[in-house]
Coordinates of C-alpha atoms and ligand atoms in Angstrom, one line a residue:
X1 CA 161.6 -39.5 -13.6
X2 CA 161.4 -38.8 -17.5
X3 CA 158.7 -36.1 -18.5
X4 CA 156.1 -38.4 -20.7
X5 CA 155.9 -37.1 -24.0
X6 CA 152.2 -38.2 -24.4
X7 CA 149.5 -40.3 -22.7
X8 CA 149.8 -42.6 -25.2
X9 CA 153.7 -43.4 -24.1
X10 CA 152.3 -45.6 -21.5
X11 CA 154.7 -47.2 -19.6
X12 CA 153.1 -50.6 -19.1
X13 CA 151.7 -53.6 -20.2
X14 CA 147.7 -53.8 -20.7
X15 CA 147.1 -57.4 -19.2
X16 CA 142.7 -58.2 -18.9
X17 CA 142.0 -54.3 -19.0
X18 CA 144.4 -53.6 -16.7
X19 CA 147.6 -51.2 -16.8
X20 CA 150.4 -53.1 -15.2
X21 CA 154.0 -53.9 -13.9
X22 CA 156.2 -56.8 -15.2
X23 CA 156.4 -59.2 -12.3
X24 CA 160.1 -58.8 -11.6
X25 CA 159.3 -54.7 -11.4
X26 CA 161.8 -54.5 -14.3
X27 CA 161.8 -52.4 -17.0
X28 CA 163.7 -51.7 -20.3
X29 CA 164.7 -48.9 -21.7
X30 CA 163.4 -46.7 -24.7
X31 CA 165.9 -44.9 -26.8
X32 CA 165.4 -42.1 -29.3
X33 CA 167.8 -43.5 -32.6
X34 CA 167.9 -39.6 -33.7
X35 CA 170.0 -39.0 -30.3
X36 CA 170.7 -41.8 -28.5
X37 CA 168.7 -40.0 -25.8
X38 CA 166.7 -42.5 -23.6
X39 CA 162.9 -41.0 -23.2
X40 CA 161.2 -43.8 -21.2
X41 CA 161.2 -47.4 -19.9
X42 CA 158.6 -50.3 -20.8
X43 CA 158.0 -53.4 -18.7
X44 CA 160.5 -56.3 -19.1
X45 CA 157.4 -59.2 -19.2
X46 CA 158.2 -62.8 -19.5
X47 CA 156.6 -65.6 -19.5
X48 CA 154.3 -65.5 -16.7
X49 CA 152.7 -62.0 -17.8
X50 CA 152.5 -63.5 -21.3
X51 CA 150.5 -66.7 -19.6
X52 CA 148.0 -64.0 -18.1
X53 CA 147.3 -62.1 -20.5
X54 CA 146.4 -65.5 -22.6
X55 CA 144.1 -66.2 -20.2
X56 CA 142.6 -63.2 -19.9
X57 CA 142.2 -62.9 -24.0
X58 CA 141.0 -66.3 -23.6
X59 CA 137.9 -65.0 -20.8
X60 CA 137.2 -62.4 -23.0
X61 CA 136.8 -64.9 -26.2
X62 CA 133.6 -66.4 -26.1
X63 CA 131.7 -62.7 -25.1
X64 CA 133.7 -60.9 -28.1
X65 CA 133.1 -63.7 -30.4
X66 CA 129.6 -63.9 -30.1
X67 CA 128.9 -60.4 -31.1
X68 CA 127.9 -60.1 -34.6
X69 CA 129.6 -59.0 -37.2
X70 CA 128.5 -55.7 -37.6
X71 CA 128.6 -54.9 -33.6
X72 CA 132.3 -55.8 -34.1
X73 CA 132.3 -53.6 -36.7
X74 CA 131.3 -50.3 -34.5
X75 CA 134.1 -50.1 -31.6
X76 CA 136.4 -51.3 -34.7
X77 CA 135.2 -47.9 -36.6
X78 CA 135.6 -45.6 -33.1
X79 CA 139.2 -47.0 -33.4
X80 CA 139.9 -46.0 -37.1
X81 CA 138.7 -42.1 -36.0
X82 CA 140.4 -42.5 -32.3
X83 CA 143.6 -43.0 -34.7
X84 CA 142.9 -40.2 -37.0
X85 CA 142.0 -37.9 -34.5
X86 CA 145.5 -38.3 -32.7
X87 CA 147.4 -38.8 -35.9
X88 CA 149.8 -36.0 -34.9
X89 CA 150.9 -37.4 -31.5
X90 CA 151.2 -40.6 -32.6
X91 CA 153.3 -39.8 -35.4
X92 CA 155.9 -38.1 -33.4
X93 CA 155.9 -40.8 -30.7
X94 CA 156.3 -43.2 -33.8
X95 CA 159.2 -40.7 -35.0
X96 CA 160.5 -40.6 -31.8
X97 CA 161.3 -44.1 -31.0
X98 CA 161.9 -45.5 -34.7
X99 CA 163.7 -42.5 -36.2
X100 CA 161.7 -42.1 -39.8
X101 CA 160.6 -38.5 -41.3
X102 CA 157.9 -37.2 -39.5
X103 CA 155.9 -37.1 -43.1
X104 CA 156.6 -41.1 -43.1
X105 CA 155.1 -41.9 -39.9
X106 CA 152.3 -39.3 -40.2
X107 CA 151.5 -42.0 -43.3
X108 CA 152.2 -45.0 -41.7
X109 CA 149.3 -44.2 -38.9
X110 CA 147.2 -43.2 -41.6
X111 CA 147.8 -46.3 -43.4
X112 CA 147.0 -47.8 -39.5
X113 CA 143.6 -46.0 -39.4
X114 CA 143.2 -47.3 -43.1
X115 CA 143.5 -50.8 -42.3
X116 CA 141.1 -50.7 -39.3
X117 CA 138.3 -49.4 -41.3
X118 CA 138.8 -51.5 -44.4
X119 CA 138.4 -54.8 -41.6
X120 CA 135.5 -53.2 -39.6
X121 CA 134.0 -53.3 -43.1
X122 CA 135.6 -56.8 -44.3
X123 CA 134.2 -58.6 -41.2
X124 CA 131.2 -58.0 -42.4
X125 CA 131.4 -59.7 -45.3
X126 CA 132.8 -63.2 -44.0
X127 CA 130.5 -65.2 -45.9
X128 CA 130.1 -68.9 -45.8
X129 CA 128.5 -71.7 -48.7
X130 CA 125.2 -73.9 -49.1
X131 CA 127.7 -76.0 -51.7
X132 CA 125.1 -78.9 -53.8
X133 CA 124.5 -81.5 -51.9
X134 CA 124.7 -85.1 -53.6
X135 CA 122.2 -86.7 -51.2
X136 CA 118.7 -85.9 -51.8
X137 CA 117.9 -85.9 -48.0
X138 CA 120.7 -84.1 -46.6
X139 CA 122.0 -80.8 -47.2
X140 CA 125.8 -79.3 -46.9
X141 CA 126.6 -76.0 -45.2
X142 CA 130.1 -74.4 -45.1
X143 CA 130.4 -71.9 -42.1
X144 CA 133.3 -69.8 -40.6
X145 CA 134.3 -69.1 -37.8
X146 CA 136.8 -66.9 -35.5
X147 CA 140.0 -69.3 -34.6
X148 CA 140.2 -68.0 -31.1
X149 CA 143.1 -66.5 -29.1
X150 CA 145.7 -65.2 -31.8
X151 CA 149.3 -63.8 -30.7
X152 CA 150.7 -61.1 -32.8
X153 CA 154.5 -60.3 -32.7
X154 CA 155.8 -57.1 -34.7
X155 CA 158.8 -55.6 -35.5
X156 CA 160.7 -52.1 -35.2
X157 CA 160.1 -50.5 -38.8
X158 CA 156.7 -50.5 -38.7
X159 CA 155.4 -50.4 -35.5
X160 CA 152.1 -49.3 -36.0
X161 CA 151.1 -50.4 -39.0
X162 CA 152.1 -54.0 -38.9
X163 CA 150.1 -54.3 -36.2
X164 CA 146.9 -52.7 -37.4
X165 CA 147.3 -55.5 -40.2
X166 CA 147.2 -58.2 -37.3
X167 CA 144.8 -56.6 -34.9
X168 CA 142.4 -55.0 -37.4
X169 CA 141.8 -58.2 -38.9
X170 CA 141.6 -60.6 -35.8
X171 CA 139.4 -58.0 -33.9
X172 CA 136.9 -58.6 -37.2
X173 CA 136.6 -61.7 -37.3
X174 CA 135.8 -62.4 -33.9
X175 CA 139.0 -63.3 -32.4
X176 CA 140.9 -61.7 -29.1
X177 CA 144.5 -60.7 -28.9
X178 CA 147.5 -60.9 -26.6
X179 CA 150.3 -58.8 -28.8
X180 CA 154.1 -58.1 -28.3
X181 CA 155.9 -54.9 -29.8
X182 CA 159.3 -54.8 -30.6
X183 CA 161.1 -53.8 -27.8
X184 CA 162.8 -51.1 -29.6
X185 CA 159.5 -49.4 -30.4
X186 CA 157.3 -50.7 -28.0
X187 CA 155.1 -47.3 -27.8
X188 CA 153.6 -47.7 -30.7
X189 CA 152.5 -50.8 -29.5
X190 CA 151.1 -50.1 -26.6
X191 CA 149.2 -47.2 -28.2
X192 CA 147.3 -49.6 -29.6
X193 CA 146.2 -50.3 -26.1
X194 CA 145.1 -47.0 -25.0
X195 CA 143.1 -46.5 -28.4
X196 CA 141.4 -49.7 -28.0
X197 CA 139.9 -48.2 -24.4
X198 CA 138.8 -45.2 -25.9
X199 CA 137.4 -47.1 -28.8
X200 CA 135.4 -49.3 -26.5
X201 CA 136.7 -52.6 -26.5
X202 CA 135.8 -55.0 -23.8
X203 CA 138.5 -55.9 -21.3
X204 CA 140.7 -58.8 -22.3
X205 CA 140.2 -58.3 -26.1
X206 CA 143.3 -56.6 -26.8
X207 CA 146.2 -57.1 -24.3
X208 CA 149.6 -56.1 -24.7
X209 CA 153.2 -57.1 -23.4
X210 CA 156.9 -55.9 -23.7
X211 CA 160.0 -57.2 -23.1
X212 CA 162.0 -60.8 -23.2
X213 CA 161.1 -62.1 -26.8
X214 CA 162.3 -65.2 -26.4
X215 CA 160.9 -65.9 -23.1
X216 CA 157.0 -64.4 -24.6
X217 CA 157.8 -65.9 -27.9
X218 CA 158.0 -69.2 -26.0
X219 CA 154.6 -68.9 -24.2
X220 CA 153.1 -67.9 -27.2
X221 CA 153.9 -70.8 -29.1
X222 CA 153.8 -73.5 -26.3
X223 CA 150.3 -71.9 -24.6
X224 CA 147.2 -74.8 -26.0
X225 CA 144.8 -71.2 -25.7
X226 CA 146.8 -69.6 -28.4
X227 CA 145.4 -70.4 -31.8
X228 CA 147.1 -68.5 -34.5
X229 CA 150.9 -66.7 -34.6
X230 CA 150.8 -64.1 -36.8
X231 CA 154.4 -62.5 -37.2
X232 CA 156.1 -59.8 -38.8
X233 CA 160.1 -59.8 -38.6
X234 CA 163.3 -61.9 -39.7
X235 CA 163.0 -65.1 -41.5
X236 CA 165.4 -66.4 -39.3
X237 CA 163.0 -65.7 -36.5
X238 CA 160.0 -66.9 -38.5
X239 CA 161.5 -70.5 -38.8
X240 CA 161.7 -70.7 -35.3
X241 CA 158.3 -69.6 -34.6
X242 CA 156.9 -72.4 -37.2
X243 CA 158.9 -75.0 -35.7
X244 CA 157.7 -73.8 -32.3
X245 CA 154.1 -73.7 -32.9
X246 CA 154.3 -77.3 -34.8
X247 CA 154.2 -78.8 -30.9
X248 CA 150.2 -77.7 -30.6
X249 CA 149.6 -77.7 -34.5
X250 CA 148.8 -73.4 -34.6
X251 CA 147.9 -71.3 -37.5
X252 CA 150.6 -69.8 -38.3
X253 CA 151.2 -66.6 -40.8
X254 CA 154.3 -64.9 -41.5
X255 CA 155.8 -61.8 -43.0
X256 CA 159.6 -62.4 -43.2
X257 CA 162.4 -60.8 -44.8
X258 CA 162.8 -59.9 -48.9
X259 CA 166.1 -59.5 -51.5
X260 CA 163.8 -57.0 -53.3
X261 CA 164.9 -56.8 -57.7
X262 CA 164.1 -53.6 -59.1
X263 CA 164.5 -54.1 -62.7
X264 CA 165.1 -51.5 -65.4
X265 CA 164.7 -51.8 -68.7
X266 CA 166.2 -50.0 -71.8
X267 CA 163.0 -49.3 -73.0
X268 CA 161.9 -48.2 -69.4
X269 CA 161.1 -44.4 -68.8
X270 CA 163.8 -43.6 -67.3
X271 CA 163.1 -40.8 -65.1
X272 CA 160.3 -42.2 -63.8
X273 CA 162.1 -45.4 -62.9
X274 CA 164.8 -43.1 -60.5
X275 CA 161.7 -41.7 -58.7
X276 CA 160.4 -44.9 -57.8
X277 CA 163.6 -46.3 -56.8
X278 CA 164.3 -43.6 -54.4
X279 CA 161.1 -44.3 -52.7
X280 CA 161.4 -47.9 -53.2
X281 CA 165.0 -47.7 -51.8
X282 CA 165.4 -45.1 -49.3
X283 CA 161.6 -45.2 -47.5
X284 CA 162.6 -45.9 -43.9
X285 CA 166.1 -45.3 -44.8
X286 CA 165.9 -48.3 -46.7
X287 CA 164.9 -50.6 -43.4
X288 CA 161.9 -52.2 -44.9
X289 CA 160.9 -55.7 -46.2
X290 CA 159.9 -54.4 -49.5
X291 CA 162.4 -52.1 -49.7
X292 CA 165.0 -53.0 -53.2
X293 CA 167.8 -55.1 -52.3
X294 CA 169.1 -54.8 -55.8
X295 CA 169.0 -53.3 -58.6
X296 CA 169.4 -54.6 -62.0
X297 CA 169.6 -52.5 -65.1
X298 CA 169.8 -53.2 -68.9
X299 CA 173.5 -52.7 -70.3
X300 CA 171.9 -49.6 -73.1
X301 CA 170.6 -47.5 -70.1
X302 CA 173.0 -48.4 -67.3
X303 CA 175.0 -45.5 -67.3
X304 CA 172.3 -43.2 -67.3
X305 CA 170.1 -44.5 -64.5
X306 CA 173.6 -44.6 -62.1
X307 CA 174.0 -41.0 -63.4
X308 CA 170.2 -39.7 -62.6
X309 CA 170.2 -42.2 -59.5
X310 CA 173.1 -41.0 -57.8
X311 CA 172.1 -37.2 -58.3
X312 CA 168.7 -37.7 -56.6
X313 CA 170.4 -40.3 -54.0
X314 CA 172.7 -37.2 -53.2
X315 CA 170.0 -34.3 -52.9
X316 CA 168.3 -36.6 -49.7
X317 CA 168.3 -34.6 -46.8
X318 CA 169.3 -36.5 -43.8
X319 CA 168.4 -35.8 -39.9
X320 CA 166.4 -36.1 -37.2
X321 CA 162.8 -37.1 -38.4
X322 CA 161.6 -34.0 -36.4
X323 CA 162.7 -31.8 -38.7
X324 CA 161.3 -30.6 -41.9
X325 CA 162.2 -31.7 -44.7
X326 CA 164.2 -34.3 -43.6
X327 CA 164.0 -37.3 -46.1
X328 CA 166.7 -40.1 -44.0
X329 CA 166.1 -40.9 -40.9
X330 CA 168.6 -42.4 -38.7
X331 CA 169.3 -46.1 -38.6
X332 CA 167.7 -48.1 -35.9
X333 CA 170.5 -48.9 -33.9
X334 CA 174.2 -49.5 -34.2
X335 CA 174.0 -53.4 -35.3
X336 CA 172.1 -52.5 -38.0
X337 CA 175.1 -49.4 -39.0
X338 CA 177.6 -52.1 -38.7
X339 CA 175.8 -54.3 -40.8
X340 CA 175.6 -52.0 -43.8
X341 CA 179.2 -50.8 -43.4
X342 CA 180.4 -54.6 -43.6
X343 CA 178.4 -55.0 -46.7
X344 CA 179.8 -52.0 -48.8
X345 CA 183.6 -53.4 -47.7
X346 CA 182.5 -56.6 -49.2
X347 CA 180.8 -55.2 -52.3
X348 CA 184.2 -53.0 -52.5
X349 CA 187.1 -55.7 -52.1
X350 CA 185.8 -57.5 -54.8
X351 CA 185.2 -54.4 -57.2
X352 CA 182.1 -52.5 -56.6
X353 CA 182.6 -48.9 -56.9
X354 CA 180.8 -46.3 -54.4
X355 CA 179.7 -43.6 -56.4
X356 CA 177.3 -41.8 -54.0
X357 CA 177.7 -42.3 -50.1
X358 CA 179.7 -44.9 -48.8
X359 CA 180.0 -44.1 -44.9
X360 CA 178.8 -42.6 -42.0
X361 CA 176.9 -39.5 -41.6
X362 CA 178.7 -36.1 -40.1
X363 CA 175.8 -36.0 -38.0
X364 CA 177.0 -39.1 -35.9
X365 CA 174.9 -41.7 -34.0
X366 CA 173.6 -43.9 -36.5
X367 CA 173.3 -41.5 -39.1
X368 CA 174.2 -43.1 -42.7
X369 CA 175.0 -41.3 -45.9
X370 CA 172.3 -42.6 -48.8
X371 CA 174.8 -45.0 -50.9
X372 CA 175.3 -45.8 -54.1
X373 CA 177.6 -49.2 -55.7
X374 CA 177.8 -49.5 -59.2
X375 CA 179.3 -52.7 -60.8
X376 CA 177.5 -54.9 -58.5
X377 CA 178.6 -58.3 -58.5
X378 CA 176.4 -61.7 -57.7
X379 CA 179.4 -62.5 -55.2
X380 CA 178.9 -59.5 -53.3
X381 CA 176.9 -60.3 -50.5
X382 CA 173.7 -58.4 -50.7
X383 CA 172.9 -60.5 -54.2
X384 CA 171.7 -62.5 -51.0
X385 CA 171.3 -61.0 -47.9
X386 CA 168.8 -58.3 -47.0
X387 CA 170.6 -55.4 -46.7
X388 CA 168.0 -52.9 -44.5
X389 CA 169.8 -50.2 -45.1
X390 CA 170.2 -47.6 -47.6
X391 CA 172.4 -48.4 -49.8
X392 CA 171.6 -49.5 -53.8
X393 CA 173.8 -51.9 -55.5
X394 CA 173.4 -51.8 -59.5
X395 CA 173.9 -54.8 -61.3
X396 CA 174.0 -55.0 -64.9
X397 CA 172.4 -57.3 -67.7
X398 CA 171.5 -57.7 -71.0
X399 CA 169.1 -60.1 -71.9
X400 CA 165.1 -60.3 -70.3
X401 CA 165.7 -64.0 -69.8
X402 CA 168.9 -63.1 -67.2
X403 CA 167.1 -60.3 -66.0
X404 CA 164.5 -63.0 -64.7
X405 CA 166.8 -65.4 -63.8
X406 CA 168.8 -63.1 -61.7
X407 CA 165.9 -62.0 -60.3
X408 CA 164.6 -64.8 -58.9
X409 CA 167.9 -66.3 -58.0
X410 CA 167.0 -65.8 -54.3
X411 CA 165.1 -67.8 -51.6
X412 CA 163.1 -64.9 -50.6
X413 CA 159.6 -64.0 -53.2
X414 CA 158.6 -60.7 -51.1
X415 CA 158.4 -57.8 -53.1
X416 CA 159.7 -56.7 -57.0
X417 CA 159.8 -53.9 -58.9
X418 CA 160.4 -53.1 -62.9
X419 CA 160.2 -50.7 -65.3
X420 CA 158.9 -50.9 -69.2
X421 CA 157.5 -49.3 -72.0
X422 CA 156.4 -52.6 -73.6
X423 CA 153.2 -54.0 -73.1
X424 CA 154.0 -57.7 -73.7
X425 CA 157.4 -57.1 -72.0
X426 CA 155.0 -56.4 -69.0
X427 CA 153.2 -59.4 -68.8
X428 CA 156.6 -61.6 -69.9
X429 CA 158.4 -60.2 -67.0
X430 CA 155.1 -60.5 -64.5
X431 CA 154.2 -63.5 -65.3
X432 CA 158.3 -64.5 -65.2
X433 CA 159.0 -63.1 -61.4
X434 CA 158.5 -65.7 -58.6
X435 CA 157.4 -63.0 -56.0
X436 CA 154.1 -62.1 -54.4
X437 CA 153.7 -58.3 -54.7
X438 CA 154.9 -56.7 -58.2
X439 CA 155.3 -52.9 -59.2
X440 CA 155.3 -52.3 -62.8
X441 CA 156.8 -48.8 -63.5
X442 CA 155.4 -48.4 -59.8
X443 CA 158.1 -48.3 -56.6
X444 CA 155.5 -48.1 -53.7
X445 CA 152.7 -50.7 -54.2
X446 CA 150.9 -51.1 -50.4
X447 CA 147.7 -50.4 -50.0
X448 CA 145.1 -52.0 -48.2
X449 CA 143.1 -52.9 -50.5
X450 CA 145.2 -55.5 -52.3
X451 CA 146.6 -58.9 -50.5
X452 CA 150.1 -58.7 -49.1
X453 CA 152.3 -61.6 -48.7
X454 CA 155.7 -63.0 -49.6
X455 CA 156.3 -66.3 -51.9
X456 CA 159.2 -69.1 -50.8
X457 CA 160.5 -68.2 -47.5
X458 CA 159.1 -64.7 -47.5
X459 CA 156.1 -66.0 -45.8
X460 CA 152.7 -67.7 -45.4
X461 CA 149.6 -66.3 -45.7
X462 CA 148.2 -62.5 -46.4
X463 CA 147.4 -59.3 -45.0
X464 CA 145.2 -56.9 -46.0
X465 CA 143.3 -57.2 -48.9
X466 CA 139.8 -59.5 -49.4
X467 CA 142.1 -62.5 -48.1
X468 CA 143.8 -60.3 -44.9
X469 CA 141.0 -61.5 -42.5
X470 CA 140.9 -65.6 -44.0
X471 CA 143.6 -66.4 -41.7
X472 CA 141.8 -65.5 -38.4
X473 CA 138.7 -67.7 -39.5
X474 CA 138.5 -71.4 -39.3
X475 CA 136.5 -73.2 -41.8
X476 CA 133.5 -75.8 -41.0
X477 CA 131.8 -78.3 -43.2
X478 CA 128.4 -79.1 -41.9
X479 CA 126.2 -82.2 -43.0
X480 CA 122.6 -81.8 -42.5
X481 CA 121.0 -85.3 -43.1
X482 CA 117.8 -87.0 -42.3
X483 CA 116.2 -84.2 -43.6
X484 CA 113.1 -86.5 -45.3
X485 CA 113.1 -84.3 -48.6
Ligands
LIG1 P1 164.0 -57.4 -36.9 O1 165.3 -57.7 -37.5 O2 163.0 -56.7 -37.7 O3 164.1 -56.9 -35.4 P2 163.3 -59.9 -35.7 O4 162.7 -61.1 -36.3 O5 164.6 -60.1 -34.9 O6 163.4 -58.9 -36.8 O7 162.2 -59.3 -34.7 C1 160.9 -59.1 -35.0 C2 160.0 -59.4 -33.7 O8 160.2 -60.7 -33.3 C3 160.4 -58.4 -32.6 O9 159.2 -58.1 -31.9 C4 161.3 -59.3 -31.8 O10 161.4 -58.9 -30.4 C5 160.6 -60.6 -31.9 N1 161.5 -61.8 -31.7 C6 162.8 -61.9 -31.8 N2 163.3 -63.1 -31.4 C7 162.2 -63.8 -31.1 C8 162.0 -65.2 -30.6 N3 162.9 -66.0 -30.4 N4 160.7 -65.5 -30.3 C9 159.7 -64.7 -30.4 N5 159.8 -63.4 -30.9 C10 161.1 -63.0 -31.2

């Protein structure tokens, strides 16, 4: 038996309040990226366990629902301090089973803790309309209300935090949850579980399950009780899911993949520009949604920004997140080494030049050296395919009106990033970019405040933000007549 690292690596599935076994007894193992060293199992559920903990989120509806807002609101705040006060241990657990910089995931469950108090506070602000009635005897009410059961699937590079954009909200607005981690950091995931106890939630509210994503992903989508799919992950998978859930007409939001632009101008600062694109780049060693896929720079400062990029790209110290002042992580797994590797020989047989990088890391594993191409081509592949890796590709161009065009010559409209001096440059470019989160002379943009959400098949719908709670609410028109006025 492996030593636990923490109580919050639980090692099962939390189905109507209660800690429990995948059917079959079998399990799937959890492996720490940094080593390859396995550190725990998690139930392999399917698709009965999936039906039961519907049910059980179903039960535990109408009781949860009927609560008002602002008693919501109180087990929701216990949750935001039960996550602060553990920040430590869950930010090694995170570290553990992902692989990012201690520093990264000690922000991400920050960020977690963030967007559970900014929904305890949104839900109580879910306001409806009395909307002027044309009928002098009858009166017209607009109300909202929680959808129901929702079903949250997340992925690997956030595990935390992608979830506290699903839960946080749903748990607001009235709504229960049956949730499936990725299975490659399923901890995470079911910390969420164990913080939800301690925070108070009823049974049933929150359940959890790991393992065959097809075979939950299936339940999810077919299951009548399930109202809403909310899903972070591949466009690939995403399309699926839509076409799955258009049997039983769900609500359906989706955070898919990005072919992020980071655009540099001549007139940009230039320094400034290199330190957002190492943080726009390399965060999560570069296995993000929002992190840049390309980057394009002007012809008068192209030389330059390789230059300054490829020094800072070099000065990264990669490792095992553990350790201080590590800054690259490993990569999640060897797919996704194999996948980068494949990309640079492309980008290289048809002319790209590796000027930082290039290869794997001495360290082994999955260990990747932070890349640098320059002479990036629009043949190369990652013009447009998400890369998830860390490796930057600069393209060059000359004129604003191709720096648009190549911009948005992708069907993904996630995230964007440039960098200006000029004022009505700014608004030209902003107002030019088909994309749905924009940093101007900024690389790291999320916050919880604002709405997050991709354009074109980036996604549907938003998290966080005023809007991150709309999609858990259904919307009623009521008509009052016979009212005698
Ligand atoms: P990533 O490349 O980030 O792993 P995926 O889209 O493959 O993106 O996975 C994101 C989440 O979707 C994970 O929790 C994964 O287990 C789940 N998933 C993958 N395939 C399916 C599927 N067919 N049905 C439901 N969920 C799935």
């Amino acid at each position: 038996m492996l030593k636990k690292f923490s109580h919050f690596q639980r090692e099962a599935n939390l189905i109507g309040g209660k800690w429990v076994q995948a059917d079959s007894g079998q399990t799937l193992d959890v492996v720490n990226p940094a080593t390859g060293v396995k550190f725990g199992v998690v139930p392999k559920s399917g698709r009965a366990e999936t039906r039961r903990a519907i049910a059980a989120a179903q039960e535990a509806f109408p009781a949860w629902a009927k609560r008002s807002a602002l008693e919501r609101s109180k087990p929701l705040r216990k949750l935001h301090d039960a996550i602060m006060d553990n920040q430590e241990a869950l930010a090694e657990l995170l570290t553990l089973e992902q692989g990012k910089p201690l520093a990264e995931s000690r922000g991400e469950v920050g960020m977690s803790a963030a967007y559970v108090l900014w929904f305890a506070e949104e839900g109580r602000r879910v306001y409806g309309d009395i909307v002027p009635s044309p009928w002098a005897d009858r009166r017209i009410l607009v109300t909202k209300e929680p959808v129901g059961v929702i079903a949250a699937i997340t992925p690997w590079n956030f595990p935390s935090s992608m979830l506290a954009r699903k839960l946080a909200p749903a748990l607001a607005a009235g709504c229960t949850a049956v949730v499936k981690p990725a299975s490659q950091t399923p901890y995470s995931g079911l910390a969420w579980g164990v913080l939800a106890e301690e925070a108070g939630f009823p049974a049933g509210v929150v359940n959890i399950v790991t393992g065959s994503a097809a075979e939950i992903g299936d339940e999810i989508c077919a299951n009548p009780l399930v109202k809403k799919i909310t899903f972070t992950g591949s466009t690939e998978v995403g399309k699926v899911l839509i076409q799955k859930a258009s049997v039983t007409v769900k609500k359906v939001s989706m955070e898919l993949g990005g072919n992020a632009p980071f655009i540099v101008f001549d007139d940009a600062d230039v320094d400034r520009a290199v330190d957002g694109a190492i943080v726009a780049k390399y965060r999560n060693s570069g296995q993000t949604c929002v992190c840049t896929n390309r980057f394009l720079v002007q012809s008068g400062v192209y030389d330059k920004f390789v230059e300054k990029l490829v020094a800072a790209t070099a000065s990264l110290k990669v490792g095992n997140g553990m350790e201080d002042g590590v800054k690259q992580g490993p990569l999640i797994d060897e797919g996704a080494v194999c996948k980068v590797e494949e990309l640079i020989a492309d980008a290289t047989s048809k002319g790209g030049k590796v000027v930082a990088g290039g290869a794997r890391h001495v360290l082994g594993g999955t260990f990747f050296q932070p890349t640098v191409i320059a002479g990036a081509k629009s043949d190369m592949r990652f013009s447009t395919e998400e890369i998830f890796g860390p490796v930057s590709p600069v393209f060059s161009f000359d004129t604003e009106d191709e720096a648009i065009a190549m911009a948005n010559a992708t069907e993904y409209g996630l995230a964007c990033y440039f960098y200006t001096g000029d004022l009505g440059r700014a608004f030209r470019v902003m107002e030019g970019l088909k994309y749905g989160l924009i940093g101007v002379n900024e690389g790291l943009i999320t916050t919880v405040e604002a709405p997050f959400g991709g354009l074109k098949e980036s996604g549907l719908g938003k998290e966080g933000g005023r809007e991150g709670i709309l999609d858990y609410l259904d919307g009623k028109y009521v008509c009052i007549g016979g009212l005698g006025l």
